[in-house]
Amino acid sequence: MSVRATTPAPTRSAPRRRPTPNGGRLGLLAVSVWTEIRSSFRTADFAVGAIAVPVLLYAMFGLPNASSVLDGGTRVGLAMLVSMSAYGVVSLAIFTFGDNLAKERGRGWTRTLGATPFPTWVHLVGKVANGVLLAVLIVAVMFALAATAGGVSLPPGSWLALGATMVAGLLIFSTLGFAIAFLARPRTAAVIANLIFLPLAFASGFFVPLGELPQVLRDVAQFLPTFHFGQLAYRVVMPDGDVEAWTGAATGATWVHLTWVLGSAVVLAGLALLAARREAVTRRG
C-alpha cells in the first residue's frame, strides 16, 4: 500500500498596507501649519506689523485715558481694547491672506503646488490655522496689557467671548484677503491691501470715534462690514448706551450687523473662488 505525499496549499498572507508618508492628510496639514508659522515669525516686518502695531497703538492711545469712564460705567481702556483688537485682527486677515498669498502667486509657488499631488486645500487651511494662532496671540497680548496696565476687569466668560469674537472676525475677513490675493496682480497686492484696509479701519471708527468724524464718513460707515463687526464686538462687553456714546453711531439690531458681516464674507468668498478657478483654467489652457 503506497502513501501519496500531499503538499499543503500555500496560505495567502494579507496584503501589507503601505505606510502613508507624513501621516496622511492630517500629517500634511500639520506640516503646512508649522511651515506657515515659521515663515511668519521669520519675517520681522510682518511680525512687527501684525502683532506689535496694535499693542503699541493701544499703549499710546488707550492707556493714557484708560481710567476714564463712560456714562454707562464702561472704562475707556476697555472700549479702546475692543477697537485696537478689531484693528489688529482685520489687518492680520487682509495681509496674511492677501499680500502674502499674492506674493506666492507672483513667485509661481501656487502654480508649482497645482502641478503636484499636494492638495491645495491643505495649503490654504494651513494659512488659516496660522492666522488663527496669530490672532489668538494678538488678543492674548492685548488682553494682558489691558488687564495689567489699563485696569480692565471682566468676568472670565466675557474675556472668552470677546476673544472668540475677534478670532471669528479673522475668519470672516480672511475672505477679503483671499479676494485681494486672487483678484489683484501680485506686485500691486500690498498697495491695494493698504488702500482698502486703512480707509476701512479709519471710517469704521477703530482709530477715532465716528462722532468725531465728518458726516460723510459716518454715512459711509453704515455700508462697511468692518463697522458692523465693530458694533458686534463692542456689544460683547459694553452696554448699548456706551456703544452709542463711544462710536457716535446709533446702535441697530444685532441681526442687521450680522447680515452685513456674514453677507459680505459670502460675497467676497465667492469672488475669491471665481478668481482662483479662472486662474486655474488659464493655467491649464
Short mmCIF file of C-alpha atoms in Angstrom, two decimals:
data_model
loop_
_atom_site.label_atom_id
_atom_site.label_comp_id
_atom_site.label_asym_id
_atom_site.label_seq_id
_atom_site.Cartn_x
_atom_site.Cartn_y
_atom_site.Cartn_z
CA MET A 1 0.00 0.00 0.00
CA SER A 2 1.52 3.21 -1.10
CA VAL A 3 1.04 6.54 0.59
CA ARG A 4 0.98 9.58 -1.65
CA ALA A 5 2.53 12.66 -0.11
CA THR A 6 0.44 15.76 -0.28
CA THR A 7 1.81 19.27 -0.39
CA PRO A 8 -0.02 21.69 1.86
CA ALA A 9 -1.66 24.52 0.00
CA PRO A 10 0.19 27.80 0.47
CA THR A 11 -1.51 30.26 2.78
CA ARG A 12 -2.15 33.72 1.48
CA SER A 13 -0.95 36.47 3.68
CA ALA A 14 -2.95 39.65 3.96
CA PRO A 15 -1.57 42.43 1.75
CA ARG A 16 0.55 44.89 3.66
CA ARG A 17 -0.66 48.45 3.79
CA ARG A 18 1.91 50.90 2.65
CA PRO A 19 2.75 53.48 5.28
CA THR A 20 1.29 56.85 4.44
CA PRO A 21 4.00 59.49 4.08
CA ASN A 22 3.85 62.35 6.59
CA GLY A 23 0.94 60.76 8.46
CA GLY A 24 -1.65 61.21 5.73
CA ARG A 25 -3.64 64.36 5.18
CA LEU A 26 -3.55 65.29 8.85
CA GLY A 27 0.22 64.98 8.77
CA LEU A 28 0.42 67.15 5.66
CA LEU A 29 -1.83 69.70 7.33
CA ALA A 30 0.38 69.75 10.43
CA VAL A 31 3.47 70.28 8.26
CA SER A 32 1.70 73.07 6.36
CA VAL A 33 0.66 74.85 9.56
CA TRP A 34 4.13 74.56 11.06
CA THR A 35 5.71 75.87 7.86
CA GLU A 36 3.38 78.88 7.80
CA ILE A 37 4.08 79.66 11.45
CA ARG A 38 7.85 79.52 10.95
CA SER A 39 7.57 81.67 7.84
CA SER A 40 5.52 84.30 9.70
CA PHE A 41 7.96 84.67 12.56
CA ARG A 42 10.98 84.63 10.29
CA THR A 43 9.65 87.73 8.54
CA ALA A 44 10.43 90.50 11.01
CA ASP A 45 8.39 93.22 9.31
CA PHE A 46 5.31 91.00 9.23
CA ALA A 47 5.64 90.02 12.89
CA VAL A 48 6.06 93.66 13.89
CA GLY A 49 3.22 94.87 11.70
CA ALA A 50 0.77 92.15 12.68
CA ILE A 51 1.44 91.84 16.42
CA ALA A 52 3.39 94.82 17.71
CA VAL A 53 1.48 97.65 15.98
CA PRO A 54 -1.93 97.02 17.62
CA VAL A 55 -0.24 96.68 21.01
CA LEU A 56 1.73 99.91 20.54
CA LEU A 57 -1.36 101.79 19.38
CA TYR A 58 -3.25 100.65 22.45
CA ALA A 59 -0.33 101.62 24.68
CA MET A 60 -0.10 105.10 23.12
CA PHE A 61 -3.78 105.98 22.74
CA GLY A 62 -5.64 103.63 25.07
CA LEU A 63 -3.60 103.60 28.26
CA PRO A 64 -3.37 107.41 28.83
CA ASN A 65 -7.18 107.63 29.07
CA ALA A 66 -7.86 104.10 30.27
CA SER A 67 -9.20 105.20 33.67
CA SER A 68 -11.88 107.47 32.17
CA VAL A 69 -15.40 106.09 32.45
CA LEU A 70 -18.34 106.43 30.07
CA ASP A 71 -21.82 107.25 31.36
CA GLY A 72 -22.83 103.59 31.44
CA GLY A 73 -19.81 102.60 33.52
CA THR A 74 -17.53 101.31 30.76
CA ARG A 75 -13.89 102.22 31.09
CA VAL A 76 -12.32 103.90 28.08
CA GLY A 77 -9.50 101.38 28.34
CA LEU A 78 -11.99 98.60 27.56
CA ALA A 79 -13.53 100.47 24.62
CA MET A 80 -10.06 101.09 23.18
CA LEU A 81 -9.17 97.45 23.73
CA VAL A 82 -12.07 96.40 21.51
CA SER A 83 -11.15 98.99 18.87
CA MET A 84 -7.47 98.09 18.68
CA SER A 85 -8.15 94.34 18.82
CA ALA A 86 -10.57 94.68 15.91
CA TYR A 87 -7.96 96.71 14.05
CA GLY A 88 -5.37 94.01 14.69
CA VAL A 89 -7.41 91.01 13.52
CA VAL A 90 -8.76 92.74 10.41
CA SER A 91 -5.24 93.85 9.49
CA LEU A 92 -3.97 90.33 10.07
CA ALA A 93 -6.71 88.86 7.90
CA ILE A 94 -6.09 91.20 4.98
CA PHE A 95 -2.32 90.97 4.90
CA THR A 96 -1.88 87.31 5.89
CA PHE A 97 -4.34 86.02 3.30
CA GLY A 98 -4.00 88.86 0.80
CA ASP A 99 -0.49 90.20 0.42
CA ASN A 100 1.34 87.01 1.40
CA LEU A 101 -0.70 84.75 -0.86
CA ALA A 102 -0.36 87.21 -3.74
CA LYS A 103 3.43 87.10 -3.31
CA GLU A 104 3.30 83.32 -3.56
CA ARG A 105 1.35 83.66 -6.79
CA GLY A 106 3.96 86.05 -8.12
CA ARG A 107 6.78 83.62 -7.33
CA GLY A 108 4.89 80.80 -9.03
CA TRP A 109 4.54 78.82 -5.82
CA THR A 110 0.79 78.25 -6.19
CA ARG A 111 1.33 77.07 -9.76
CA THR A 112 4.02 74.64 -8.58
CA LEU A 113 1.71 73.24 -5.91
CA GLY A 114 -1.02 72.80 -8.50
CA ALA A 115 1.28 70.54 -10.51
CA THR A 116 1.98 68.26 -7.55
CA PRO A 117 -0.21 65.79 -5.61
CA PHE A 118 -0.13 68.19 -2.65
CA PRO A 119 -3.77 69.22 -2.02
CA THR A 120 -4.37 72.93 -2.50
CA TRP A 121 -6.89 72.97 0.33
CA VAL A 122 -4.22 71.78 2.76
CA HIS A 123 -2.08 74.77 1.83
CA LEU A 124 -4.98 77.21 2.32
CA VAL A 125 -6.16 75.61 5.57
CA GLY A 126 -2.59 75.83 6.84
CA LYS A 127 -2.67 79.56 6.22
CA VAL A 128 -6.00 79.89 8.01
CA ALA A 129 -4.73 77.91 11.01
CA ASN A 130 -1.62 80.07 11.13
CA GLY A 131 -3.79 83.18 11.03
CA VAL A 132 -5.95 81.89 13.88
CA LEU A 133 -2.86 81.22 16.00
CA LEU A 134 -1.52 84.72 15.34
CA ALA A 135 -4.93 86.23 16.14
CA VAL A 136 -5.00 84.37 19.46
CA LEU A 137 -1.51 85.68 20.20
CA ILE A 138 -2.53 89.27 19.40
CA VAL A 139 -5.66 89.01 21.55
CA ALA A 140 -3.75 87.43 24.45
CA VAL A 141 -1.09 90.16 24.48
CA MET A 142 -3.71 92.90 24.18
CA PHE A 143 -5.81 91.41 26.97
CA ALA A 144 -2.79 91.05 29.25
CA LEU A 145 -1.79 94.67 28.66
CA ALA A 146 -5.33 95.94 29.24
CA ALA A 147 -5.75 93.93 32.44
CA THR A 148 -2.39 94.89 33.96
CA ALA A 149 -1.71 98.43 32.76
CA GLY A 150 -5.19 99.53 31.68
CA GLY A 151 -7.11 98.41 34.75
CA VAL A 152 -9.64 96.49 32.65
CA SER A 153 -11.50 93.84 34.63
CA LEU A 154 -14.00 91.43 33.10
CA PRO A 155 -15.55 88.10 34.12
CA PRO A 156 -13.79 85.10 32.57
CA GLY A 157 -16.77 84.45 30.32
CA SER A 158 -16.60 87.97 28.89
CA TRP A 159 -12.87 87.65 28.16
CA LEU A 160 -13.52 84.39 26.34
CA ALA A 161 -16.49 85.81 24.43
CA LEU A 162 -14.52 88.85 23.29
CA GLY A 163 -11.57 86.69 22.27
CA ALA A 164 -13.83 84.31 20.33
CA THR A 165 -15.41 87.30 18.57
CA MET A 166 -12.01 88.52 17.45
CA VAL A 167 -10.98 85.10 16.13
CA ALA A 168 -14.30 84.88 14.30
CA GLY A 169 -13.53 88.29 12.79
CA LEU A 170 -10.25 86.96 11.46
CA LEU A 171 -12.01 84.05 9.77
CA ILE A 172 -14.72 86.30 8.33
CA PHE A 173 -12.36 88.91 6.90
CA SER A 174 -9.96 86.30 5.59
CA THR A 175 -12.36 86.21 2.63
CA LEU A 176 -11.37 89.80 1.86
CA GLY A 177 -7.71 88.81 1.99
CA PHE A 178 -8.26 85.87 -0.35
CA ALA A 179 -10.20 88.11 -2.75
CA ILE A 180 -7.30 90.58 -2.87
CA ALA A 181 -4.80 87.75 -3.34
CA PHE A 182 -6.54 86.29 -6.40
CA LEU A 183 -8.02 89.44 -7.96
CA ALA A 184 -5.03 91.78 -7.69
CA ARG A 185 -1.75 91.48 -9.51
CA PRO A 186 0.95 90.11 -7.21
CA ARG A 187 3.10 93.24 -7.49
CA THR A 188 0.24 95.57 -6.58
CA ALA A 189 -1.46 93.44 -3.91
CA ALA A 190 0.33 95.14 -1.00
CA VAL A 191 -0.63 98.60 -2.23
CA ILE A 192 -4.23 97.57 -2.82
CA ALA A 193 -4.41 95.92 0.60
CA ASN A 194 -3.26 99.15 2.27
CA LEU A 195 -5.61 101.27 0.17
CA ILE A 196 -8.50 99.07 1.26
CA PHE A 197 -7.59 98.44 4.89
CA LEU A 198 -6.65 101.91 6.12
CA PRO A 199 -9.85 103.65 4.93
CA LEU A 200 -11.89 100.72 6.26
CA ALA A 201 -10.29 100.95 9.72
CA PHE A 202 -10.49 104.75 9.85
CA ALA A 203 -14.06 105.09 8.57
CA SER A 204 -15.23 102.27 10.84
CA GLY A 205 -14.17 104.17 13.94
CA PHE A 206 -11.29 101.97 15.05
CA PHE A 207 -8.93 104.94 15.41
CA VAL A 208 -11.30 107.83 16.06
CA PRO A 209 -14.92 107.53 17.24
CA LEU A 210 -17.35 108.15 14.40
CA GLY A 211 -18.89 111.07 16.30
CA GLU A 212 -15.64 112.99 15.75
CA LEU A 213 -15.51 112.28 12.01
CA PRO A 214 -17.21 114.26 9.22
CA GLN A 215 -20.80 113.39 8.48
CA VAL A 216 -19.93 111.95 5.08
CA LEU A 217 -17.71 109.32 6.71
CA ARG A 218 -20.43 108.48 9.22
CA ASP A 219 -22.82 107.91 6.35
CA VAL A 220 -20.32 105.71 4.50
CA ALA A 221 -19.60 103.66 7.64
CA GLN A 222 -23.11 102.19 7.59
CA PHE A 223 -22.14 100.26 4.45
CA LEU A 224 -18.81 98.90 5.70
CA PRO A 225 -18.62 95.35 7.10
CA THR A 226 -15.82 96.40 9.45
CA PHE A 227 -18.12 98.97 11.06
CA HIS A 228 -20.77 96.33 11.69
CA PHE A 229 -18.13 93.93 13.03
CA GLY A 230 -17.04 96.62 15.47
CA GLN A 231 -20.64 97.13 16.58
CA LEU A 232 -20.95 93.43 17.33
CA ALA A 233 -17.63 93.35 19.19
CA TYR A 234 -18.44 96.37 21.38
CA ARG A 235 -21.74 94.81 22.41
CA VAL A 236 -19.98 91.75 23.80
CA VAL A 237 -18.58 93.75 26.73
CA MET A 238 -20.37 97.13 26.64
CA PRO A 239 -23.99 98.20 27.15
CA ASP A 240 -25.78 99.70 24.14
CA GLY A 241 -25.73 103.18 25.62
CA ASP A 242 -21.97 103.19 25.97
CA VAL A 243 -21.55 101.68 22.50
CA GLU A 244 -23.57 104.55 21.04
CA ALA A 245 -21.68 107.13 23.11
CA TRP A 246 -18.29 105.69 22.17
CA THR A 247 -18.87 105.09 18.48
CA GLY A 248 -21.04 108.13 17.84
CA ALA A 249 -23.44 105.94 15.84
CA ALA A 250 -26.90 104.76 16.70
CA THR A 251 -27.00 101.10 17.66
CA GLY A 252 -29.02 98.89 15.36
CA ALA A 253 -30.44 95.42 15.66
CA THR A 254 -27.91 92.63 16.06
CA TRP A 255 -29.30 90.74 13.06
CA VAL A 256 -28.60 93.76 10.85
CA HIS A 257 -24.92 93.80 11.83
CA LEU A 258 -24.67 90.03 11.41
CA THR A 259 -26.27 90.23 7.97
CA TRP A 260 -23.76 92.82 6.80
CA VAL A 261 -20.76 90.94 8.16
CA LEU A 262 -21.73 87.45 7.02
CA GLY A 263 -23.21 88.66 3.73
CA SER A 264 -20.02 90.47 2.79
CA ALA A 265 -18.00 87.37 3.71
CA VAL A 266 -20.10 85.22 1.38
CA VAL A 267 -19.78 87.70 -1.50
CA LEU A 268 -16.02 88.09 -1.04
CA ALA A 269 -15.52 84.34 -0.74
CA GLY A 270 -17.45 83.87 -3.98
CA LEU A 271 -15.29 86.44 -5.76
CA ALA A 272 -12.10 84.81 -4.49
CA LEU A 273 -13.30 81.35 -5.58
CA LEU A 274 -14.24 82.57 -9.07
CA ALA A 275 -10.88 84.31 -9.47
CA ALA A 276 -8.99 81.22 -8.28
CA ARG A 277 -10.90 78.97 -10.69
CA ARG A 278 -10.31 81.38 -13.56
CA GLU A 279 -6.60 81.34 -12.83
CA ALA A 280 -6.60 77.53 -12.70
CA VAL A 281 -8.37 77.31 -16.06
CA THR A 282 -5.96 79.83 -17.60
CA ARG A 283 -3.00 77.87 -16.25
CA ARG A 284 -4.28 74.57 -17.70
CA GLY A 285 -5.03 76.24 -21.04
#
